[in-house]
Amino acid sequence: MARYRDNIFFVHVIWLILALILFATGILIGHFGIVDDACLSVSVAENEEIGQLMIDECSAENIESNLRGLTSRPHLAGTAAEKENAEMLVEQWTSYGFDSVRLLDYDVLLAYPDMDNPNKVMITENGEVNFTTALHEEILRPEDDHPDVVPPFNAYSAKGEPEGPLVYVNYARSEDFDFLAKNRSDINITGCIAIARYGKVFRGNKVLNAQAAGAIGIILYSDPADYASDGDISVYPDNWWLPDTGAQRGNTFVSDAKGDPVTPGYPAKPYMYRISDVETALPKIPVHPIGYGDARYLLSEMTGDEVHSSWRGHLDVTYRFGPGFVNPQRKVKMSIHTSREIRTTYDVIGIINGAVEPDRYVLMGNHRDAWVYGAVDPSSGTAVLMESARVYGEMLKKDWRPRRTVMFCSWGAEEYGLLGSTEFVEEYQKVLGERAVAYINTDIAVRGNYTFRAKTTPLLQQALFEATKKVPDGETGELTVYDIWRERYPDNSGNGLPYVPVLGSGSDFAPFMYRIGVPCTDMSYYYDFSLSISSYPVYHSVYETFYLMKTFIDWNFWRHRAVARVMLEFSRDLADSVVLPFGCLDYAEKLKSSIDNLNEEYGDKMRTNSITFDYVYSALTNFTTAAEDFKNRLQEIDQNDPVVVRQVNDQMIQLERAFIDPAGLPDRKWLRHVVFAPSSVNYYAGDAFPALVDALYQIDDDPDQITRWKAVEQQMAIIAFTIQSASSTLTDVTQL
């Protein structure tokens, strides 16, 4: 019996030793990414070889086929078509040999018009209706017609039938309402219905501005000055310009907590507590989009003084302020029956496990839902993402596997306010906050055929430039994407680089960047910016068809292929490089230029109020020194030492996170990035040091000067602290 117990004890010891070995091995694999010495350092030649194979494999014909299929029917969020497209991607990515493909569902608040009681705008006279706007866009080609086409509406509009005088408010920007308040005291917007043209700022900001000014409803239309502006009378279907029957759908949800409006900050799962929609920032007044043909008639009937030149559009009418019509018996009446309801939307997440660092994720994404056919937004991006996934699958067949894990992400319900991507980040923010290397977004892959353009965090700028230098341009194939970009969209500072704007928002990179500090890039092929249009002309209309893309924008799909190739090379570099290709010094330069701009614009006024930039510039100097020292250290490290490699990569991954303030921005707590955030007056645009910009916005008009300048002083202190704190992430780990 004693010998038996001794044998059992011996076996237990052996198993314990084996368990410890396996545990230690798991720690090494998970924490240091060790597989074997051969995996630790891949040669530049090997990286370039696989990168070239990816570029060569990418097919314009496949992307065209993808887009043709995606645009064969409408695929609005929360509908059967949206789910079926998600299931198609699950099947497709599984067939490519991905290690895992998951379909994630979220129950979110969406909005839809009443198909049996269509929304409309009317002119009434003594209670009788004598004019009604079109209930549907006119069918101009056979492919425009489908039973699932939803009529024009603005998601999350309040229901109601307000009636009153009509007042023209230009673009309904803050400055437009400020102008009326300061210069036209005779125009009282309270109790009126506003009419505004699309463009310049996010439509949701227009609605909130009108609501704050006392309007009881707002009508939005796409003026030819912004959507058919080259002087050519030829419009769709003979050109890409918007016809007068086209109307822009879109959501009106403004919030720092993008995502499901009734579960802010948390994933929209069945167990989650939901607030009432009246507790959200959703509109409290009715909103409706119309075509400029109907807008022409409404504006032509208006009374009041003629507007000044900067408020005039290109309709053949005399633009007048109002309020009201020439016939004083007439009023405008809105009849809006849009409902809000909980429906299920779906994300698709396809995963290729990394060979060496499986716990480090490079993510690529695009949203899948469209207001109608979405040939530009988002299906051009979806078609590119699908081809990129296929190319990765082909590389897996060649026994290649990226060093780090690559995730393909197809988001649902982006059009309603970044719902799918935000719910994903909310559900997995702990894991993503620890493990995500970068997120690459292409919402709209091709919106024009003039030049490539990308918005990015400074950390990824150099890696993006290097990727575009390796990809033939989308026009002739003789130059590179980088050459065309630098020539046609140069940085005006004279540094010889392409212009790279601040990220802003309006797409699925926002929750990654502003909520959890994951470095992001958003890329697209653009039209010529000299056109001075607000977007590609048929934006969110029924005319955004495969025919439009094939005929007028990218007939051979070379621009699509160029974007796909950049995405492939960019993601491969981030996933495969032993040392991450992050530009810490680029971040230092961006911080410096942004602070210089603020100093130039506001410095004198701030110094008058005893606030200086001294501490901020001191922190900048320290950050720049730390970035330079870190760059020098990178050149000396042993790339075959897994501990050192992991150490420096983790330091770079933490740099973007270092600019996240857990408290969030003032009055925008779900936006946490101190350096970059969407503008508070235009969600599409981006601000550098947004909380400071908000504190200084129209500060001279505030009667409480003491409180406002204290807020400025506080934000200057937070900026100085955050930059100084970020510099410590780049110092040697043995130092503070």
XYZ file of C-alpha atoms in Angstrom:
736
model
C 0.000 0.000 0.000
C 2.863 2.348 0.880
C 4.551 1.654 -2.504
C 1.227 2.325 -4.253
C 0.913 5.655 -2.467
C 4.523 6.469 -3.388
C 3.817 5.691 -7.058
C 0.708 7.828 -7.006
C 2.693 10.631 -5.385
C 5.380 10.276 -8.067
C 2.776 10.381 -10.855
C 1.208 13.477 -9.316
C 4.601 15.152 -9.166
C 5.255 14.324 -12.829
C 1.856 15.703 -13.828
C 2.458 18.811 -11.759
C 5.798 19.392 -13.470
C 4.208 18.875 -16.905
C 1.386 21.227 -15.988
C 3.852 23.886 -14.883
C 5.794 23.479 -18.132
C 2.602 23.787 -20.178
C 1.494 26.773 -18.105
C 4.859 28.488 -18.564
C 4.762 27.724 -22.278
C 1.283 29.191 -22.504
C 2.454 32.319 -20.711
C 5.348 32.665 -23.123
C 3.133 32.151 -26.146
C 0.398 34.439 -24.895
C 2.553 37.129 -23.360
C 5.734 37.079 -25.438
C 4.362 35.453 -28.549
C 7.059 32.753 -28.635
C 6.620 29.847 -31.010
C 10.150 29.150 -32.146
C 13.203 31.154 -33.114
C 12.349 30.948 -36.813
C 9.115 32.887 -36.183
C 10.674 35.691 -34.225
C 12.220 37.692 -37.012
C 10.877 37.540 -40.550
C 13.138 39.073 -43.146
C 12.157 42.205 -45.005
C 12.417 40.230 -48.246
C 9.905 37.664 -47.008
C 7.508 40.404 -45.940
C 7.809 42.134 -49.302
C 7.264 38.852 -51.116
C 4.002 38.090 -49.359
C 2.939 41.732 -49.736
C 3.505 41.570 -53.491
C 1.622 38.284 -53.714
C -1.333 39.966 -52.016
C -1.214 42.969 -54.335
C -1.030 40.726 -57.406
C -3.843 38.472 -56.195
C -6.288 41.358 -55.655
C -8.805 41.474 -58.523
C -10.835 44.419 -59.813
C -13.198 41.967 -61.522
C -13.983 40.263 -58.227
C -14.711 43.601 -56.560
C -17.044 44.537 -59.416
C -18.872 41.224 -59.031
C -19.146 41.774 -55.285
C -20.648 45.228 -55.772
C -23.100 44.005 -58.388
C -24.403 41.408 -55.952
C -24.557 43.743 -52.963
C -26.545 46.373 -54.876
C -29.066 43.967 -56.362
C -31.572 44.979 -53.672
C -31.894 47.445 -50.787
C -30.349 46.273 -47.491
C -31.518 48.623 -44.754
C -30.427 47.867 -41.199
C -32.794 45.665 -39.254
C -34.285 44.039 -42.355
C -34.075 40.490 -43.673
C -31.704 41.623 -46.431
C -29.194 42.956 -43.907
C -29.183 39.634 -42.012
C -28.942 37.582 -45.191
C -25.893 39.566 -46.306
C -24.329 38.917 -42.892
C -24.979 35.183 -43.238
C -23.477 35.284 -46.725
C -20.240 36.704 -45.289
C -20.162 34.061 -42.547
C -20.374 31.329 -45.169
C -17.856 33.025 -47.454
C -15.218 33.753 -44.811
C -15.562 30.260 -43.382
C -14.883 28.825 -46.853
C -11.688 30.914 -47.047
C -10.218 28.972 -44.139
C -10.575 31.609 -41.417
C -9.987 30.167 -37.960
C -13.233 31.575 -36.627
C -16.228 33.424 -38.018
C -18.843 34.748 -35.615
C -22.251 36.328 -36.121
C -22.910 38.777 -33.270
C -26.414 40.112 -32.689
C -27.486 43.305 -30.918
C -31.025 44.491 -30.195
C -30.935 48.195 -30.987
C -33.351 51.086 -31.382
C -33.909 51.780 -35.077
C -36.476 53.889 -36.961
C -38.656 53.413 -40.036
C -41.302 55.384 -41.934
C -44.887 54.149 -42.036
C -45.221 52.611 -45.500
C -49.024 52.907 -45.327
C -48.954 56.526 -44.197
C -45.991 58.163 -45.975
C -44.242 61.229 -44.585
C -44.858 64.452 -46.472
C -44.751 68.241 -46.416
C -47.756 70.269 -47.511
C -48.832 73.841 -48.158
C -52.188 74.560 -46.632
C -54.559 77.454 -47.144
C -57.466 77.925 -44.755
C -57.168 74.281 -43.786
C -57.119 72.965 -47.365
C -54.040 71.259 -48.849
C -52.974 72.733 -52.189
C -49.473 71.284 -52.504
C -47.834 68.043 -51.327
C -44.213 66.989 -51.711
C -43.412 63.758 -53.524
C -43.934 60.634 -51.445
C -41.264 58.708 -53.356
C -38.309 59.514 -55.596
C -39.063 59.224 -59.291
C -37.923 56.009 -60.996
C -35.474 57.136 -63.695
C -33.985 53.742 -64.611
C -35.301 50.190 -64.147
C -32.746 49.392 -61.440
C -34.028 52.303 -59.338
C -37.233 50.347 -58.764
C -37.545 47.686 -56.058
C -40.397 46.895 -53.656
C -38.026 47.125 -50.668
C -36.986 50.721 -51.356
C -37.826 52.773 -48.283
C -39.164 56.262 -49.104
C -37.071 59.263 -48.067
C -37.064 59.833 -44.304
C -34.826 60.996 -41.502
C -34.271 58.298 -38.913
C -35.248 59.110 -35.320
C -37.381 62.088 -36.330
C -40.120 62.860 -33.855
C -43.656 62.105 -34.983
C -46.053 64.970 -35.489
C -48.012 67.263 -37.784
C -46.733 70.757 -37.001
C -48.110 73.646 -39.015
C -46.817 77.195 -39.191
C -44.846 79.813 -41.148
C -41.804 78.704 -43.137
C -38.394 80.300 -42.465
C -35.207 79.749 -44.485
C -32.105 79.131 -42.311
C -29.391 78.436 -44.909
C -27.399 75.340 -43.731
C -28.901 75.459 -40.217
C -25.434 75.774 -38.697
C -24.852 77.418 -35.351
C -23.456 80.480 -37.121
C -26.575 80.721 -39.325
C -28.871 80.893 -36.311
C -26.432 83.269 -34.612
C -26.627 85.546 -37.647
C -30.416 85.609 -37.506
C -30.431 86.248 -33.755
C -27.923 89.115 -33.969
C -28.875 90.733 -37.267
C -32.525 89.916 -37.924
C -34.432 90.575 -34.734
C -37.568 90.852 -36.890
C -37.385 87.122 -37.663
C -38.693 85.044 -34.787
C -38.103 81.329 -35.430
C -40.164 80.202 -32.453
C -43.277 78.467 -33.729
C -41.983 78.331 -37.311
C -40.961 75.409 -39.497
C -37.403 75.806 -40.773
C -36.170 74.820 -44.205
C -32.431 74.249 -44.629
C -30.129 72.916 -47.261
C -27.991 69.874 -46.664
C -24.220 70.264 -46.416
C -21.444 71.831 -44.298
C -22.440 70.103 -41.032
C -23.994 66.833 -39.917
C -27.767 66.811 -40.378
C -28.308 65.961 -36.711
C -26.601 69.199 -35.712
C -28.985 71.068 -38.015
C -31.958 69.537 -36.253
C -30.655 70.322 -32.763
C -29.867 73.896 -33.800
C -33.370 74.416 -35.202
C -34.923 72.812 -32.136
C -32.892 75.064 -29.805
C -33.986 78.135 -31.788
C -37.649 77.303 -31.203
C -38.561 75.746 -34.553
C -41.431 73.231 -34.425
C -40.087 71.230 -37.380
C -37.364 71.280 -40.009
C -37.326 70.384 -43.705
C -34.006 69.427 -45.322
C -33.207 69.478 -49.032
C -30.143 69.078 -51.269
C -29.542 72.356 -53.085
C -27.948 72.161 -56.561
C -25.191 74.447 -55.234
C -23.999 71.506 -53.146
C -25.136 68.466 -55.132
C -25.398 69.470 -58.798
C -22.984 72.352 -59.020
C -20.798 72.170 -62.123
C -23.193 74.172 -64.277
C -24.014 71.129 -66.407
C -27.769 70.638 -66.677
C -27.200 66.918 -67.193
C -28.139 64.907 -64.082
C -28.709 61.261 -63.243
C -29.239 59.027 -65.199
C -27.150 60.954 -67.755
C -24.557 62.160 -65.270
C -23.630 61.632 -61.635
C -25.330 64.843 -60.445
C -28.440 64.624 -58.281
C -31.772 65.051 -60.101
C -34.416 67.283 -58.566
C -36.436 64.306 -57.330
C -33.539 62.896 -55.263
C -33.700 63.124 -51.487
C -31.036 62.349 -48.892
C -32.004 59.884 -46.188
C -29.995 59.816 -42.969
C -30.080 59.624 -39.200
C -30.394 62.659 -36.937
C -28.830 61.166 -33.803
C -26.302 63.477 -32.134
C -24.575 62.114 -29.052
C -21.127 61.516 -27.621
C -22.402 57.987 -26.900
C -22.924 56.836 -30.472
C -24.298 53.333 -30.732
C -27.698 52.153 -29.564
C -29.417 55.329 -28.292
C -31.130 53.601 -25.358
C -28.174 51.599 -23.966
C -25.465 54.304 -23.901
C -22.082 52.965 -22.856
C -23.182 49.336 -22.722
C -23.885 46.575 -25.287
C -27.463 46.260 -26.515
C -28.046 42.748 -25.234
C -31.382 41.325 -23.958
C -30.270 41.699 -20.331
C -29.290 45.372 -20.659
C -31.293 48.154 -19.021
C -32.748 50.545 -21.586
C -33.536 54.173 -20.984
C -36.596 55.756 -22.550
C -35.992 57.336 -25.940
C -37.222 60.640 -24.507
C -34.165 60.575 -22.218
C -31.845 60.507 -25.234
C -30.608 63.308 -27.491
C -32.950 62.173 -30.272
C -34.909 64.962 -31.994
C -37.945 66.382 -30.253
C -39.278 67.925 -33.479
C -40.272 66.358 -36.820
C -37.657 66.247 -39.598
C -38.108 65.368 -43.268
C -35.899 65.384 -46.413
C -37.269 66.447 -49.801
C -35.915 66.838 -53.318
C -34.846 70.220 -54.602
C -37.700 70.186 -57.101
C -40.178 70.391 -54.239
C -37.908 72.784 -52.343
C -37.943 75.082 -55.372
C -41.702 75.450 -55.095
C -41.673 76.030 -51.331
C -38.916 78.658 -51.555
C -40.528 80.407 -54.535
C -43.667 81.066 -52.480
C -41.828 82.622 -49.530
C -42.007 86.234 -48.465
C -39.568 88.398 -46.521
C -36.308 90.084 -47.384
C -33.944 88.594 -49.917
C -31.036 86.767 -48.291
C -27.450 87.895 -48.779
C -25.239 86.200 -51.360
C -23.608 83.579 -49.124
C -27.057 82.173 -48.267
C -28.154 81.751 -51.878
C -28.206 78.375 -53.499
C -28.454 77.589 -57.219
C -32.182 77.177 -57.590
C -33.850 79.567 -60.029
C -35.767 81.367 -57.276
C -35.207 84.432 -55.146
C -34.059 83.097 -51.786
C -35.915 84.904 -49.000
C -35.783 84.621 -45.215
C -39.523 84.465 -44.618
C -41.159 83.747 -42.330
C -44.246 82.732 -44.222
C -45.520 82.902 -47.778
C -46.490 85.738 -50.099
C -50.074 84.632 -49.609
C -50.517 85.231 -45.843
C -53.288 82.616 -45.697
C -50.831 79.872 -46.522
C -48.829 77.801 -44.074
C -46.521 74.847 -44.325
C -47.521 71.609 -42.639
C -45.443 68.501 -41.961
C -46.981 65.056 -41.569
C -44.370 62.709 -40.086
C -45.178 59.179 -38.920
C -41.717 57.657 -38.503
C -41.656 55.087 -35.695
C -38.833 53.997 -33.397
C -38.559 50.298 -32.608
C -36.150 47.694 -31.277
C -34.799 45.400 -33.982
C -31.803 43.095 -34.268
C -28.689 44.054 -36.201
C -25.699 41.814 -36.908
C -21.924 42.119 -36.905
C -19.751 39.538 -38.630
C -16.265 38.991 -37.170
C -13.843 36.783 -39.132
C -10.583 35.864 -37.410
C -7.213 34.651 -38.717
C -5.116 33.674 -35.716
C -1.610 35.077 -35.535
C 1.291 32.633 -35.650
C 3.476 34.388 -33.098
C 1.352 36.985 -31.272
C -2.199 35.632 -31.426
C -3.225 37.996 -28.625
C -2.495 41.121 -30.691
C -5.255 42.133 -33.112
C -5.162 44.111 -36.364
C -8.759 44.869 -37.346
C -10.206 45.844 -40.732
C -13.812 46.924 -41.048
C -16.676 48.329 -43.079
C -20.387 48.633 -42.409
C -22.809 46.578 -44.440
C -26.172 48.361 -44.117
C -27.371 50.943 -46.650
C -30.315 53.315 -46.849
C -31.196 51.888 -50.260
C -28.795 50.157 -52.697
C -25.717 51.853 -51.293
C -23.446 51.409 -54.320
C -21.123 54.053 -52.877
C -22.009 54.073 -49.182
C -21.154 51.477 -47.967
C -21.155 48.749 -50.586
C -18.057 49.996 -52.395
C -16.277 49.428 -49.078
C -17.985 46.090 -48.451
C -16.960 44.870 -51.909
C -13.348 45.835 -51.130
C -13.448 44.174 -47.708
C -14.795 40.985 -49.278
C -11.966 40.860 -51.805
C -9.396 41.606 -49.114
C -10.737 38.655 -47.095
C -10.485 36.404 -50.151
C -6.863 37.430 -50.709
C -5.979 36.646 -47.098
C -7.646 33.276 -47.596
C -5.487 32.601 -50.654
C -2.371 33.395 -48.641
C -3.454 30.915 -45.958
C -3.563 28.265 -48.671
C 0.105 29.026 -49.344
C 0.885 28.116 -45.705
C 1.424 31.737 -44.748
C 0.005 33.108 -41.535
C 0.380 36.648 -40.150
C 2.479 37.168 -37.049
C -0.462 38.844 -35.289
C -4.155 38.024 -35.427
C -6.126 39.694 -38.213
C -9.845 40.395 -37.759
C -12.278 41.205 -40.548
C -15.285 43.143 -39.254
C -18.576 43.745 -41.074
C -20.712 46.114 -39.035
C -24.477 46.391 -38.916
C -26.626 49.521 -38.524
C -23.851 52.081 -38.987
C -26.183 54.407 -40.841
C -28.283 54.860 -37.711
C -25.325 56.167 -35.699
C -22.406 53.693 -35.692
C -24.525 51.122 -33.866
C -22.874 47.801 -34.790
C -19.278 48.885 -34.251
C -20.044 50.771 -31.051
C -21.932 47.841 -29.535
C -18.979 45.579 -30.382
C -16.518 47.950 -28.719
C -18.794 48.293 -25.697
C -19.096 44.529 -25.328
C -15.398 43.757 -25.819
C -13.737 46.976 -24.686
C -11.670 45.265 -21.970
C -10.139 42.796 -24.416
C -9.766 45.308 -27.244
C -8.259 47.865 -24.908
C -5.526 45.399 -24.026
C -4.959 43.671 -27.362
C -5.992 45.776 -30.383
C -3.031 47.096 -32.395
C -4.965 49.190 -34.921
C -8.290 49.481 -36.710
C -8.432 50.160 -40.481
C -11.758 51.459 -41.810
C -13.122 51.897 -45.287
C -16.718 53.026 -45.040
C -16.883 54.267 -48.633
C -14.032 52.808 -50.666
C -14.759 54.902 -53.772
C -16.771 58.137 -53.867
C -14.882 59.668 -56.810
C -12.074 58.942 -59.251
C -9.625 61.781 -58.611
C -7.324 60.792 -55.753
C -6.817 58.523 -52.785
C -7.360 60.208 -49.425
C -7.010 58.961 -45.862
C -7.608 60.292 -42.378
C -5.466 58.764 -39.670
C -3.951 59.085 -36.251
C -0.348 60.332 -36.519
C 0.920 56.975 -35.227
C -0.113 55.232 -38.458
C 0.764 57.958 -40.943
C 4.187 56.690 -42.036
C 3.003 53.096 -42.345
C 0.101 54.321 -44.483
C 2.443 56.322 -46.708
C 4.683 53.276 -47.154
C 1.723 51.106 -48.133
C 0.505 53.603 -50.742
C 4.016 53.774 -52.224
C 3.799 50.060 -53.064
C 0.413 50.143 -54.796
C -0.096 51.210 -58.435
C -2.486 54.126 -58.759
C -6.095 53.551 -59.669
C -5.918 55.559 -62.889
C -3.076 54.408 -65.135
C -1.047 51.990 -63.033
C 2.111 53.873 -64.016
C 2.443 55.916 -60.827
C 1.723 54.865 -57.260
C -1.264 55.727 -55.104
C 1.134 57.820 -53.038
C 2.308 59.791 -56.106
C -1.255 60.692 -57.106
C -2.244 61.499 -53.530
C 0.752 63.790 -52.981
C 0.238 65.544 -56.321
C -3.516 66.080 -56.134
C -4.036 66.534 -52.390
C -0.779 67.985 -51.038
C -0.141 69.216 -47.526
C -0.149 73.014 -47.748
C 2.633 73.280 -45.170
C 5.145 72.608 -47.937
C 6.554 69.427 -46.394
C 6.144 67.536 -49.682
C 3.701 65.044 -48.149
C 0.065 64.292 -48.938
C -2.478 66.052 -46.778
C -3.816 63.899 -43.925
C -6.870 65.390 -42.167
C -7.910 64.819 -38.556
C -10.195 61.807 -38.247
C -13.435 63.537 -37.206
C -16.302 61.032 -37.028
C -19.240 59.715 -38.997
C -17.894 56.189 -39.395
C -16.998 53.043 -37.498
C -13.482 54.027 -36.436
C -14.981 56.462 -33.890
C -15.634 54.073 -30.963
C -12.194 52.498 -31.362
C -10.355 55.813 -31.466
C -12.337 57.990 -29.092
C -13.639 55.433 -26.601
C -10.657 53.107 -26.037
C -7.685 54.732 -27.798
C -7.023 52.242 -30.605
C -5.050 53.865 -33.481
C -7.314 54.219 -36.528
C -7.235 54.996 -40.227
C -10.109 55.675 -42.614
C -9.434 55.496 -46.368
C -11.306 56.238 -49.584
C -10.888 57.315 -53.205
C -12.277 60.843 -53.660
C -13.591 63.258 -56.257
C -11.785 66.500 -57.140
C -12.087 68.833 -54.154
C -12.237 71.870 -56.420
C -15.855 70.861 -57.162
C -16.850 72.386 -53.800
C -19.672 69.936 -53.271
C -20.804 68.637 -49.894
C -20.554 64.965 -50.856
C -20.871 62.792 -53.909
C -24.146 64.095 -55.391
C -26.565 61.134 -55.069
C -25.606 60.502 -51.420
C -28.182 58.311 -49.601
C -30.691 58.529 -52.454
C -32.370 55.799 -54.522
C -30.033 56.709 -57.403
C -26.943 55.359 -55.650
C -26.924 52.268 -57.873
C -24.445 49.899 -59.483
C -25.195 51.704 -62.760
C -24.041 54.999 -61.239
C -20.764 53.509 -60.006
C -20.013 51.593 -63.191
C -20.964 54.405 -65.572
C -19.735 57.582 -63.914
C -17.273 56.859 -61.100
C -15.138 53.739 -61.553
C -16.029 51.869 -64.719
C -13.054 49.451 -64.563
C -12.986 49.235 -60.753
C -9.289 50.145 -60.631
C -9.910 52.683 -57.871
C -11.648 50.011 -55.834
C -8.699 47.700 -56.421
C -6.242 50.421 -55.414
C -8.037 50.912 -52.071
C -8.179 47.153 -51.513
C -4.463 46.830 -52.241
C -3.585 49.642 -49.844
C -5.718 48.009 -47.180
C -4.008 44.655 -47.788
C -0.465 45.995 -47.658
C -1.185 48.327 -44.752
C -2.823 45.592 -42.673
C -0.124 43.058 -43.555
C 2.589 45.474 -42.442
C 0.820 46.065 -39.127
C 0.170 42.361 -38.645
C 3.515 40.991 -39.820
C 6.285 43.456 -38.909
C 8.333 42.269 -35.946
C 8.503 45.828 -34.615
C 5.300 47.761 -35.152
C 5.654 50.481 -37.835
C 4.325 53.248 -35.586
C 5.509 56.850 -35.938
C 5.875 58.257 -32.429
C 7.748 61.325 -33.678
C 4.910 61.990 -36.121
C 2.646 62.231 -33.106
C 4.996 64.751 -31.503
C 4.956 66.863 -34.660
C 1.164 66.764 -34.877
C 0.809 67.777 -31.249
C 3.200 70.673 -31.811
C 1.467 71.943 -34.967
C -1.969 71.671 -33.338
C -0.879 73.609 -30.261
C 0.830 76.200 -32.479
C -2.440 76.697 -34.367
C -4.377 77.168 -31.147
C -1.729 79.566 -29.833
C -1.877 81.599 -33.015
C -5.678 81.801 -32.925
C -6.320 82.240 -29.215
C -2.953 82.947 -27.564
C -3.265 86.714 -27.235
C -6.762 86.478 -25.799
C -5.651 83.763 -23.359
C -2.627 85.720 -22.170
C -4.909 88.679 -21.561
C -6.698 86.380 -19.136
C -3.397 85.264 -17.515
C -3.332 81.856 -19.223
C -0.180 80.856 -21.085
C 0.970 77.876 -23.127
C 4.216 77.556 -21.130
C 3.396 74.286 -19.357
C 1.932 72.767 -22.521
C 5.053 73.590 -24.545
C 7.222 72.209 -21.744
C 5.280 68.946 -21.872
C 5.602 68.939 -25.666
C 9.377 69.291 -25.390
C 9.512 66.350 -23.008
C 7.265 64.273 -25.265
C 9.382 65.039 -28.330
C 12.582 64.139 -26.473
C 11.040 60.864 -25.314
C 9.899 60.086 -28.882
C 13.355 60.790 -30.294
C 15.048 58.644 -27.635
C 12.553 55.851 -28.258
C 13.200 55.982 -32.005
C 16.934 55.699 -31.403
C 16.396 52.785 -29.040
C 14.309 50.966 -31.651
C 17.235 51.045 -34.059
C 19.450 49.262 -31.549
C 17.219 46.511 -30.176
C 17.781 42.820 -30.876
C 14.742 41.798 -32.932
C 15.445 38.160 -32.069
C 14.857 38.886 -28.392
C 11.133 38.267 -27.828
C 11.050 40.066 -24.496
C 12.539 43.267 -25.894
C 10.362 43.147 -29.010
C 7.240 42.658 -26.937
C 8.286 45.460 -24.619
C 8.747 48.136 -27.284
C 5.624 47.064 -29.174
C 3.545 47.267 -26.012
C 4.918 50.737 -25.358
C 3.812 51.861 -28.811
C 0.392 50.231 -28.440
C -0.079 52.118 -25.178
C 0.780 55.502 -26.678
C -2.642 56.205 -28.220
C -4.283 54.918 -25.030
C -2.233 57.431 -23.068
C -4.373 60.225 -24.524
C -7.581 58.663 -23.198
C -9.058 60.432 -20.174
C -11.367 58.024 -18.274
C -13.485 60.990 -17.173
C -14.243 61.889 -20.790
C -14.588 65.349 -22.281
C -16.729 67.942 -20.465
C -20.403 67.264 -21.235
C -19.287 64.484 -23.620
C -18.170 61.738 -21.256
C -18.187 58.932 -23.841
C -15.631 60.798 -25.928
C -12.406 60.260 -24.008
C -9.545 61.225 -26.345
C -7.923 64.438 -25.135
C -6.137 65.193 -28.426
C -8.732 64.304 -31.066
C -12.541 64.161 -31.116
C -15.474 65.077 -33.357
C -16.391 68.742 -33.372
C -19.233 69.620 -31.004
C -20.831 71.797 -33.703
C -20.339 69.353 -36.612
C -20.068 65.663 -35.845
C -18.464 64.919 -39.232
C -15.499 67.227 -38.610
C -12.677 66.744 -36.146
C -11.009 69.036 -33.632
C -7.539 68.860 -32.137
C -7.716 69.352 -28.366
C -11.517 69.390 -28.553
C -12.278 70.235 -24.927
C -10.164 73.383 -25.171
C -11.814 74.328 -28.471
C -15.228 73.818 -26.858
C -14.239 75.971 -23.874
C -13.137 78.786 -26.193
C -16.118 78.559 -28.575
C -17.933 81.907 -28.653
C -16.443 82.724 -25.270
C -16.785 86.481 -25.804
C -20.574 86.124 -26.035
C -20.915 84.418 -22.659
C -21.934 86.799 -19.847
C -20.295 84.496 -17.278
C -16.709 85.232 -18.278
C -15.188 84.033 -15.002
C -16.628 80.523 -15.291
C -15.717 80.234 -18.951
C -12.099 81.268 -18.460
C -11.760 78.904 -15.519
C -12.862 76.130 -17.874
C -10.163 77.180 -20.357
C -7.555 77.178 -17.591
C -8.639 73.718 -16.490
C -8.395 72.305 -20.012
C -4.912 73.756 -20.474
C -3.831 71.937 -17.302
C -5.370 68.659 -18.508
C -3.593 68.987 -21.863
C -0.230 69.619 -20.219
C -0.703 66.674 -17.859
C -1.874 64.304 -20.596
C 1.025 65.067 -22.942
C 3.521 64.743 -20.106
C 1.922 61.478 -19.006
C 1.973 60.126 -22.575
C 5.700 60.779 -22.840
C 6.276 58.342 -19.960
C 4.909 55.477 -22.077
C 7.911 55.870 -24.375
C 10.598 56.012 -21.703
C 12.578 52.972 -20.629
C 10.368 50.636 -18.619
C 12.801 50.830 -15.701
C 12.215 54.576 -15.460
C 9.290 56.841 -14.650
